[in-house]
Amino acid sequence: MLKIFIVAQNNYLVTFFILIIIVFISSIKSLILSGGRESFARYPKWAQTFENEIKFEFKTHQSNAIILYTDDGAINHNFLIISILESYILVEFRIGEIEIIPPKRHNIYLMETKVDDGKWHYFTLFQVNK
C-alpha cells in the first residue's frame, strides 16, 4: 500500500500537488512531499481498463490540496482529480464518455469525515465502465 504524506501551503491555488497514483508500486512504502509548486510525484501512465481501482492512505494537516490528477492527454477530455477542499475529499471526473461540448464533469464531495486532522485516512476508488 502506498502511503502519502501531504505537507503544503494552505493556499489552494499555491498548493500544487500532482500525484498521479496510477500504478501500485510495492517497493515504495511512503512518500513525503515538502510542499510548493515543485513538489509532486509522477508515475507511469494509467492503463485504464473496464474495471479500475485506486487505493491509497494519507495523512495531512492541510485543508486544501490536490492529491491525485490524471487525464487522457485531451483525447476525449477525460480526467480524474482527487483533492482536499475545505478539509473534505472532493472527487472530480469525466471518465469513459464520448465527446460532449462542453465536456460533462461530475463532482462527488465526501463530507462525512474531515481529513486534515493528521490521522491516517484510507481512500479507495473503484470504477466500472459499462
CSV table of N, CA and C in Angstrom, one decimal:
chain,number,residue,atom,x,y,z
A,1,MET,N,0.9,-1.2,0.0
A,1,MET,CA,0.0,0.0,0.0
A,1,MET,C,0.9,1.2,0.0
A,2,LEU,N,0.6,2.2,-0.9
A,2,LEU,CA,1.4,3.4,-1.0
A,2,LEU,C,0.8,4.4,0.1
A,3,LYS,N,1.7,4.9,0.9
A,3,LYS,CA,1.3,5.9,1.9
A,3,LYS,C,1.8,7.3,1.5
A,4,ILE,N,1.0,8.3,1.6
A,4,ILE,CA,1.3,9.6,1.1
A,4,ILE,C,1.1,10.6,2.3
A,5,PHE,N,2.1,11.4,2.5
A,5,PHE,CA,2.1,12.5,3.5
A,5,PHE,C,1.9,13.8,2.7
A,6,ILE,N,1.0,14.6,3.0
A,6,ILE,CA,0.8,15.9,2.3
A,6,ILE,C,1.2,17.0,3.2
A,7,VAL,N,2.2,17.7,2.8
A,7,VAL,CA,2.7,18.9,3.5
A,7,VAL,C,2.8,20.0,2.5
A,8,ALA,N,1.9,21.0,2.6
A,8,ALA,CA,1.9,22.1,1.7
A,8,ALA,C,1.4,23.4,2.3
A,9,GLN,N,1.4,24.4,1.5
A,9,GLN,CA,0.9,25.7,2.0
A,9,GLN,C,-0.6,25.6,2.0
A,10,ASN,N,-1.3,26.5,2.8
A,10,ASN,CA,-2.7,26.5,3.0
A,10,ASN,C,-3.5,27.0,1.7
A,11,ASN,N,-2.8,27.8,0.9
A,11,ASN,CA,-3.5,28.4,-0.2
A,11,ASN,C,-3.7,27.4,-1.3
A,12,TYR,N,-5.0,27.1,-1.6
A,12,TYR,CA,-5.4,26.1,-2.6
A,12,TYR,C,-4.7,26.3,-3.9
A,13,LEU,N,-4.7,27.6,-4.4
A,13,LEU,CA,-4.1,27.8,-5.7
A,13,LEU,C,-2.6,27.7,-5.7
A,14,VAL,N,-1.9,27.9,-4.6
A,14,VAL,CA,-0.5,27.8,-4.5
A,14,VAL,C,-0.1,26.3,-4.3
A,15,THR,N,-0.9,25.6,-3.5
A,15,THR,CA,-0.7,24.2,-3.3
A,15,THR,C,-0.9,23.4,-4.6
A,16,PHE,N,0.2,23.0,-5.1
A,16,PHE,CA,0.1,22.4,-6.5
A,16,PHE,C,0.7,21.0,-6.4
A,17,PHE,N,0.0,20.0,-5.8
A,17,PHE,CA,0.4,18.7,-5.8
A,17,PHE,C,-0.2,18.0,-7.0
A,18,ILE,N,0.7,17.4,-7.8
A,18,ILE,CA,0.2,16.5,-8.8
A,18,ILE,C,0.7,15.1,-8.5
A,19,LEU,N,-0.1,14.3,-7.9
A,19,LEU,CA,0.2,12.9,-7.6
A,19,LEU,C,-0.5,12.0,-8.5
A,20,ILE,N,0.1,11.5,-9.5
A,20,ILE,CA,-0.5,10.6,-10.4
A,20,ILE,C,-0.3,9.2,-9.9
A,21,ILE,N,-1.2,8.7,-9.1
A,21,ILE,CA,-1.1,7.4,-8.4
A,21,ILE,C,-1.8,6.4,-9.3
A,22,ILE,N,-1.2,5.9,-10.2
A,22,ILE,CA,-1.9,5.0,-11.2
A,22,ILE,C,-1.3,3.6,-11.3
A,23,VAL,N,-0.2,3.4,-10.6
A,23,VAL,CA,0.4,2.1,-10.6
A,23,VAL,C,0.7,1.7,-9.2
A,24,PHE,N,0.4,0.5,-8.7
A,24,PHE,CA,0.7,0.1,-7.4
A,24,PHE,C,2.2,-0.2,-7.4
A,25,ILE,N,3.0,0.4,-6.6
A,25,ILE,CA,4.4,0.2,-6.5
A,25,ILE,C,4.7,-0.3,-5.2
A,26,SER,N,5.0,-1.6,-5.1
A,26,SER,CA,5.2,-2.2,-3.8
A,26,SER,C,6.5,-1.9,-3.1
A,27,SER,N,7.5,-1.4,-3.9
A,27,SER,CA,8.8,-1.1,-3.3
A,27,SER,C,8.8,0.2,-2.6
A,28,ILE,N,7.8,1.1,-2.8
A,28,ILE,CA,7.7,2.4,-2.1
A,28,ILE,C,6.7,2.2,-0.9
A,29,LYS,N,7.2,2.4,0.3
A,29,LYS,CA,6.4,2.3,1.5
A,29,LYS,C,5.7,3.6,1.8
A,30,SER,N,6.4,4.7,1.6
A,30,SER,CA,5.8,6.0,1.9
A,30,SER,C,6.5,7.1,1.1
A,31,LEU,N,5.8,8.2,0.9
A,31,LEU,CA,6.3,9.3,0.1
A,31,LEU,C,6.0,10.6,0.9
A,32,ILE,N,7.0,11.4,1.2
A,32,ILE,CA,6.9,12.6,1.9
A,32,ILE,C,7.2,13.8,1.0
A,33,LEU,N,6.3,14.7,0.9
A,33,LEU,CA,6.4,15.9,0.0
A,33,LEU,C,6.6,17.1,0.8
A,34,SER,N,7.5,18.0,0.4
A,34,SER,CA,7.8,19.2,1.2
A,34,SER,C,6.8,20.4,0.9
A,35,GLY,N,6.1,20.3,-0.2
A,35,GLY,CA,5.1,21.4,-0.5
A,35,GLY,C,5.6,22.3,-1.6
A,36,GLY,N,4.7,23.2,-2.1
A,36,GLY,CA,5.1,24.1,-3.1
A,36,GLY,C,4.8,23.6,-4.5
A,37,ARG,N,5.1,24.4,-5.5
A,37,ARG,CA,4.8,24.1,-6.9
A,37,ARG,C,5.7,23.0,-7.4
A,38,GLU,N,6.8,22.8,-6.9
A,38,GLU,CA,7.8,21.8,-7.5
A,38,GLU,C,7.7,20.5,-6.7
A,39,SER,N,6.7,20.3,-5.8
A,39,SER,CA,6.6,19.2,-5.0
A,39,SER,C,5.5,18.2,-5.6
A,40,PHE,N,5.9,17.2,-6.3
A,40,PHE,CA,5.0,16.2,-6.8
A,40,PHE,C,5.7,14.9,-7.1
A,41,ALA,N,4.9,13.9,-7.3
A,41,ALA,CA,5.4,12.6,-7.7
A,41,ALA,C,4.7,12.2,-9.0
A,42,ARG,N,5.4,11.6,-9.9
A,42,ARG,CA,4.9,11.2,-11.2
A,42,ARG,C,5.1,9.7,-11.4
A,43,TYR,N,4.1,9.0,-11.9
A,43,TYR,CA,4.2,7.6,-12.1
A,43,TYR,C,3.8,7.3,-13.6
A,44,PRO,N,4.1,6.1,-14.1
A,44,PRO,CA,3.8,5.8,-15.5
A,44,PRO,C,2.3,5.9,-15.8
A,45,LYS,N,1.9,6.2,-17.0
A,45,LYS,CA,0.6,6.4,-17.4
A,45,LYS,C,-0.3,5.2,-17.0
A,46,TRP,N,-1.5,5.6,-16.6
A,46,TRP,CA,-2.5,4.6,-16.1
A,46,TRP,C,-3.1,3.9,-17.3
A,47,ALA,N,-3.0,2.6,-17.4
A,47,ALA,CA,-3.7,1.8,-18.5
A,47,ALA,C,-5.1,1.5,-18.0
A,48,GLN,N,-6.0,2.4,-18.3
A,48,GLN,CA,-7.4,2.3,-17.9
A,48,GLN,C,-8.0,1.0,-18.6
A,49,THR,N,-8.8,0.3,-17.8
A,49,THR,CA,-9.5,-0.9,-18.3
A,49,THR,C,-10.9,-0.8,-17.9
A,50,PHE,N,-11.7,-1.9,-18.1
A,50,PHE,CA,-13.1,-1.8,-17.8
A,50,PHE,C,-13.4,-1.7,-16.3
A,51,GLU,N,-12.5,-2.3,-15.5
A,51,GLU,CA,-12.6,-2.1,-14.0
A,51,GLU,C,-11.3,-1.5,-13.6
A,52,ASN,N,-11.3,-0.4,-12.8
A,52,ASN,CA,-10.1,0.3,-12.3
A,52,ASN,C,-10.3,0.5,-10.8
A,53,GLU,N,-9.2,0.4,-10.1
A,53,GLU,CA,-9.2,0.6,-8.7
A,53,GLU,C,-8.0,1.4,-8.3
A,54,ILE,N,-8.2,2.4,-7.5
A,54,ILE,CA,-7.1,3.3,-7.0
A,54,ILE,C,-7.3,3.2,-5.4
A,55,LYS,N,-6.2,2.9,-4.7
A,55,LYS,CA,-6.2,2.8,-3.3
A,55,LYS,C,-5.0,3.6,-2.8
A,56,PHE,N,-5.2,4.3,-1.7
A,56,PHE,CA,-4.0,4.9,-1.1
A,56,PHE,C,-4.4,5.3,0.4
A,57,GLU,N,-3.4,5.5,1.2
A,57,GLU,CA,-3.5,6.0,2.5
A,57,GLU,C,-2.8,7.3,2.6
A,58,PHE,N,-3.3,8.3,3.4
A,58,PHE,CA,-2.7,9.6,3.5
A,58,PHE,C,-3.0,10.2,4.9
A,59,LYS,N,-2.1,11.1,5.3
A,59,LYS,CA,-2.4,11.9,6.4
A,59,LYS,C,-1.9,13.3,6.2
A,60,THR,N,-2.6,14.3,6.7
A,60,THR,CA,-2.2,15.7,6.4
A,60,THR,C,-2.9,16.6,7.4
A,61,HIS,N,-2.3,17.8,7.6
A,61,HIS,CA,-2.9,18.9,8.3
A,61,HIS,C,-3.4,20.0,7.4
A,62,GLN,N,-3.3,19.7,6.1
A,62,GLN,CA,-3.7,20.7,5.1
A,62,GLN,C,-5.2,20.6,4.8
A,63,SER,N,-5.9,21.7,4.7
A,63,SER,CA,-7.3,21.7,4.4
A,63,SER,C,-7.6,21.9,2.9
A,64,ASN,N,-6.6,22.2,2.1
A,64,ASN,CA,-6.8,22.3,0.6
A,64,ASN,C,-5.5,21.8,-0.1
A,65,ALA,N,-5.7,20.8,-0.9
A,65,ALA,CA,-4.6,20.2,-1.6
A,65,ALA,C,-5.1,19.3,-2.7
A,66,ILE,N,-4.3,19.2,-3.8
A,66,ILE,CA,-4.6,18.2,-4.8
A,66,ILE,C,-3.8,16.9,-4.5
A,67,ILE,N,-4.5,15.8,-4.4
A,67,ILE,CA,-3.9,14.5,-4.0
A,67,ILE,C,-3.5,13.8,-5.3
A,68,LEU,N,-4.4,13.7,-6.3
A,68,LEU,CA,-4.1,13.0,-7.5
A,68,LEU,C,-4.7,13.7,-8.7
A,69,TYR,N,-4.0,13.7,-9.8
A,69,TYR,CA,-4.5,14.3,-11.0
A,69,TYR,C,-4.0,13.4,-12.2
A,70,THR,N,-4.9,13.0,-13.0
A,70,THR,CA,-4.6,12.3,-14.2
A,70,THR,C,-5.6,12.6,-15.3
A,71,ASP,N,-5.1,12.6,-16.6
A,71,ASP,CA,-6.0,12.8,-17.7
A,71,ASP,C,-5.6,12.0,-18.9
A,72,ASP,N,-6.4,12.1,-20.0
A,72,ASP,CA,-6.1,11.3,-21.2
A,72,ASP,C,-5.3,12.1,-22.2
A,73,GLY,N,-4.7,13.2,-21.8
A,73,GLY,CA,-4.0,14.0,-22.8
A,73,GLY,C,-4.9,14.7,-23.7
A,74,ALA,N,-6.1,15.1,-23.3
A,74,ALA,CA,-7.1,15.8,-24.1
A,74,ALA,C,-7.6,15.0,-25.3
A,75,ILE,N,-7.5,13.7,-25.3
A,75,ILE,CA,-8.0,12.9,-26.4
A,75,ILE,C,-9.5,13.0,-26.4
A,76,ASN,N,-10.1,12.6,-25.2
A,76,ASN,CA,-11.6,12.7,-25.1
A,76,ASN,C,-12.0,13.6,-23.9
A,77,HIS,N,-11.0,14.4,-23.4
A,77,HIS,CA,-11.2,15.3,-22.3
A,77,HIS,C,-11.6,14.6,-21.0
A,78,ASN,N,-11.1,13.3,-20.9
A,78,ASN,CA,-11.4,12.5,-19.7
A,78,ASN,C,-10.3,12.9,-18.6
A,79,PHE,N,-10.7,12.9,-17.4
A,79,PHE,CA,-9.7,13.2,-16.3
A,79,PHE,C,-10.3,12.7,-15.0
A,80,LEU,N,-9.4,12.7,-14.0
A,80,LEU,CA,-9.7,12.3,-12.6
A,80,LEU,C,-8.9,13.2,-11.7
A,81,ILE,N,-9.6,13.8,-10.8
A,81,ILE,CA,-8.9,14.7,-9.8
A,81,ILE,C,-9.4,14.3,-8.4
A,82,ILE,N,-8.5,13.9,-7.5
A,82,ILE,CA,-8.9,13.7,-6.1
A,82,ILE,C,-8.2,14.8,-5.3
A,83,SER,N,-9.0,15.6,-4.6
A,83,SER,CA,-8.4,16.7,-3.8
A,83,SER,C,-9.0,16.8,-2.5
A,84,ILE,N,-8.4,17.7,-1.7
A,84,ILE,CA,-9.0,18.1,-0.4
A,84,ILE,C,-9.4,19.5,-0.5
A,85,LEU,N,-10.7,19.8,-0.3
A,85,LEU,CA,-11.3,21.1,-0.4
A,85,LEU,C,-12.0,21.4,0.9
A,86,GLU,N,-11.5,22.4,1.6
A,86,GLU,CA,-12.0,22.8,2.9
A,86,GLU,C,-12.2,21.6,3.9
A,87,SER,N,-11.1,20.8,3.9
A,87,SER,CA,-11.0,19.7,4.9
A,87,SER,C,-11.6,18.4,4.4
A,88,TYR,N,-12.4,18.4,3.3
A,88,TYR,CA,-13.1,17.2,2.9
A,88,TYR,C,-12.6,16.7,1.5
A,89,ILE,N,-12.8,15.4,1.2
A,89,ILE,CA,-12.3,14.9,-0.1
A,89,ILE,C,-13.3,15.3,-1.1
A,90,LEU,N,-12.8,15.7,-2.3
A,90,LEU,CA,-13.6,16.1,-3.5
A,90,LEU,C,-13.0,15.2,-4.6
A,91,VAL,N,-13.9,14.5,-5.3
A,91,VAL,CA,-13.6,13.7,-6.5
A,91,VAL,C,-14.3,14.4,-7.7
A,92,GLU,N,-13.5,14.8,-8.6
A,92,GLU,CA,-14.0,15.3,-9.9
A,92,GLU,C,-13.5,14.5,-11.0
A,93,PHE,N,-14.4,14.2,-11.9
A,93,PHE,CA,-14.0,13.2,-13.0
A,93,PHE,C,-14.9,13.4,-14.3
A,94,ARG,N,-14.4,12.9,-15.3
A,94,ARG,CA,-15.0,12.7,-16.6
A,94,ARG,C,-14.3,11.5,-17.2
A,95,ILE,N,-14.9,10.3,-17.1
A,95,ILE,CA,-14.2,9.1,-17.5
A,95,ILE,C,-15.1,8.2,-18.4
A,96,GLY,N,-14.6,7.8,-19.5
A,96,GLY,CA,-15.3,6.9,-20.4
A,96,GLY,C,-16.5,7.4,-21.1
A,97,GLU,N,-16.5,8.7,-21.3
A,97,GLU,CA,-17.7,9.3,-22.0
A,97,GLU,C,-17.2,9.7,-23.4
A,98,ILE,N,-18.2,9.7,-24.3
A,98,ILE,CA,-17.9,10.2,-25.7
A,98,ILE,C,-17.8,11.7,-25.7
A,99,GLU,N,-17.3,12.3,-26.7
A,99,GLU,CA,-17.1,13.7,-26.8
A,99,GLU,C,-18.4,14.5,-26.6
A,100,ILE,N,-18.4,15.4,-25.7
A,100,ILE,CA,-19.5,16.3,-25.4
A,100,ILE,C,-19.0,17.7,-25.3
A,101,ILE,N,-19.6,18.7,-26.0
A,101,ILE,CA,-19.1,20.0,-25.9
A,101,ILE,C,-20.2,20.8,-25.2
A,102,PRO,N,-19.9,21.5,-24.1
A,102,PRO,CA,-18.7,21.4,-23.3
A,102,PRO,C,-18.6,20.0,-22.6
A,103,PRO,N,-17.4,19.5,-22.3
A,103,PRO,CA,-17.2,18.2,-21.6
A,103,PRO,C,-18.0,18.2,-20.3
A,104,LYS,N,-18.8,17.1,-20.1
A,104,LYS,CA,-19.6,16.9,-18.9
A,104,LYS,C,-18.6,16.5,-17.8
A,105,ARG,N,-18.8,17.2,-16.6
A,105,ARG,CA,-18.0,17.0,-15.5
A,105,ARG,C,-18.8,16.5,-14.3
A,106,HIS,N,-18.3,15.5,-13.5
A,106,HIS,CA,-19.0,15.0,-12.4
A,106,HIS,C,-18.2,15.4,-11.1
A,107,ASN,N,-18.9,15.7,-10.0
A,107,ASN,CA,-18.3,16.0,-8.8
A,107,ASN,C,-18.9,15.2,-7.6
A,108,ILE,N,-18.1,14.7,-6.8
A,108,ILE,CA,-18.5,14.0,-5.6
A,108,ILE,C,-17.8,14.6,-4.4
A,109,TYR,N,-18.5,15.2,-3.5
A,109,TYR,CA,-17.9,15.9,-2.3
A,109,TYR,C,-18.2,15.0,-1.1
A,110,LEU,N,-17.2,14.4,-0.5
A,110,LEU,CA,-17.4,13.5,0.6
A,110,LEU,C,-17.3,14.2,1.9
A,111,MET,N,-18.4,14.6,2.5
A,111,MET,CA,-18.5,15.5,3.7
A,111,MET,C,-18.7,14.7,5.0
A,112,GLU,N,-18.5,13.4,4.9
A,112,GLU,CA,-18.7,12.6,6.2
A,112,GLU,C,-17.5,12.8,7.1
A,113,THR,N,-16.3,12.9,6.7
A,113,THR,CA,-15.1,12.9,7.5
A,113,THR,C,-14.1,14.0,7.1
A,114,LYS,N,-13.7,14.9,8.0
A,114,LYS,CA,-12.7,15.8,7.7
A,114,LYS,C,-11.3,15.0,7.7
A,115,VAL,N,-10.5,15.4,6.7
A,115,VAL,CA,-9.2,14.6,6.5
A,115,VAL,C,-8.0,15.4,6.9
A,116,ASP,N,-8.1,16.6,7.4
A,116,ASP,CA,-7.0,17.4,7.7
A,116,ASP,C,-6.6,17.4,9.2
A,117,ASP,N,-6.8,16.2,9.8
A,117,ASP,CA,-6.6,16.0,11.3
A,117,ASP,C,-5.3,15.4,11.6
A,118,GLY,N,-4.4,15.1,10.6
A,118,GLY,CA,-3.2,14.5,10.9
A,118,GLY,C,-3.2,13.0,11.2
A,119,LYS,N,-4.4,12.4,11.0
A,119,LYS,CA,-4.6,10.9,11.2
A,119,LYS,C,-4.6,10.3,9.8
A,120,TRP,N,-4.3,9.0,9.8
A,120,TRP,CA,-4.3,8.2,8.6
A,120,TRP,C,-5.7,8.0,8.1
A,121,HIS,N,-5.9,8.3,6.8
A,121,HIS,CA,-7.2,8.1,6.1
A,121,HIS,C,-7.0,7.1,4.9
A,122,TYR,N,-7.9,6.3,4.7
A,122,TYR,CA,-7.8,5.3,3.6
A,122,TYR,C,-8.8,5.6,2.5
A,123,PHE,N,-8.4,5.7,1.3
A,123,PHE,CA,-9.2,6.0,0.2
A,123,PHE,C,-9.2,4.9,-0.9
A,124,THR,N,-10.3,4.5,-1.3
A,124,THR,CA,-10.4,3.5,-2.4
A,124,THR,C,-11.4,4.0,-3.4
A,125,LEU,N,-11.0,4.0,-4.7
A,125,LEU,CA,-11.9,4.4,-5.8
A,125,LEU,C,-12.0,3.2,-6.7
A,126,PHE,N,-13.2,2.7,-6.9
A,126,PHE,CA,-13.4,1.6,-7.8
A,126,PHE,C,-14.3,2.1,-8.9
A,127,GLN,N,-13.9,1.9,-10.1
A,127,GLN,CA,-14.7,2.4,-11.3
A,127,GLN,C,-14.9,1.2,-12.2
A,128,VAL,N,-16.2,1.1,-12.7
A,128,VAL,CA,-16.6,0.1,-13.6
A,128,VAL,C,-17.2,0.8,-14.9
A,129,ASN,N,-16.6,0.5,-16.0
A,129,ASN,CA,-17.1,1.1,-17.3
A,129,ASN,C,-18.2,0.2,-17.8
A,130,LYS,N,-19.3,0.7,-18.2
A,130,LYS,CA,-20.5,0.0,-18.7
A,130,LYS,C,-20.7,0.3,-20.1
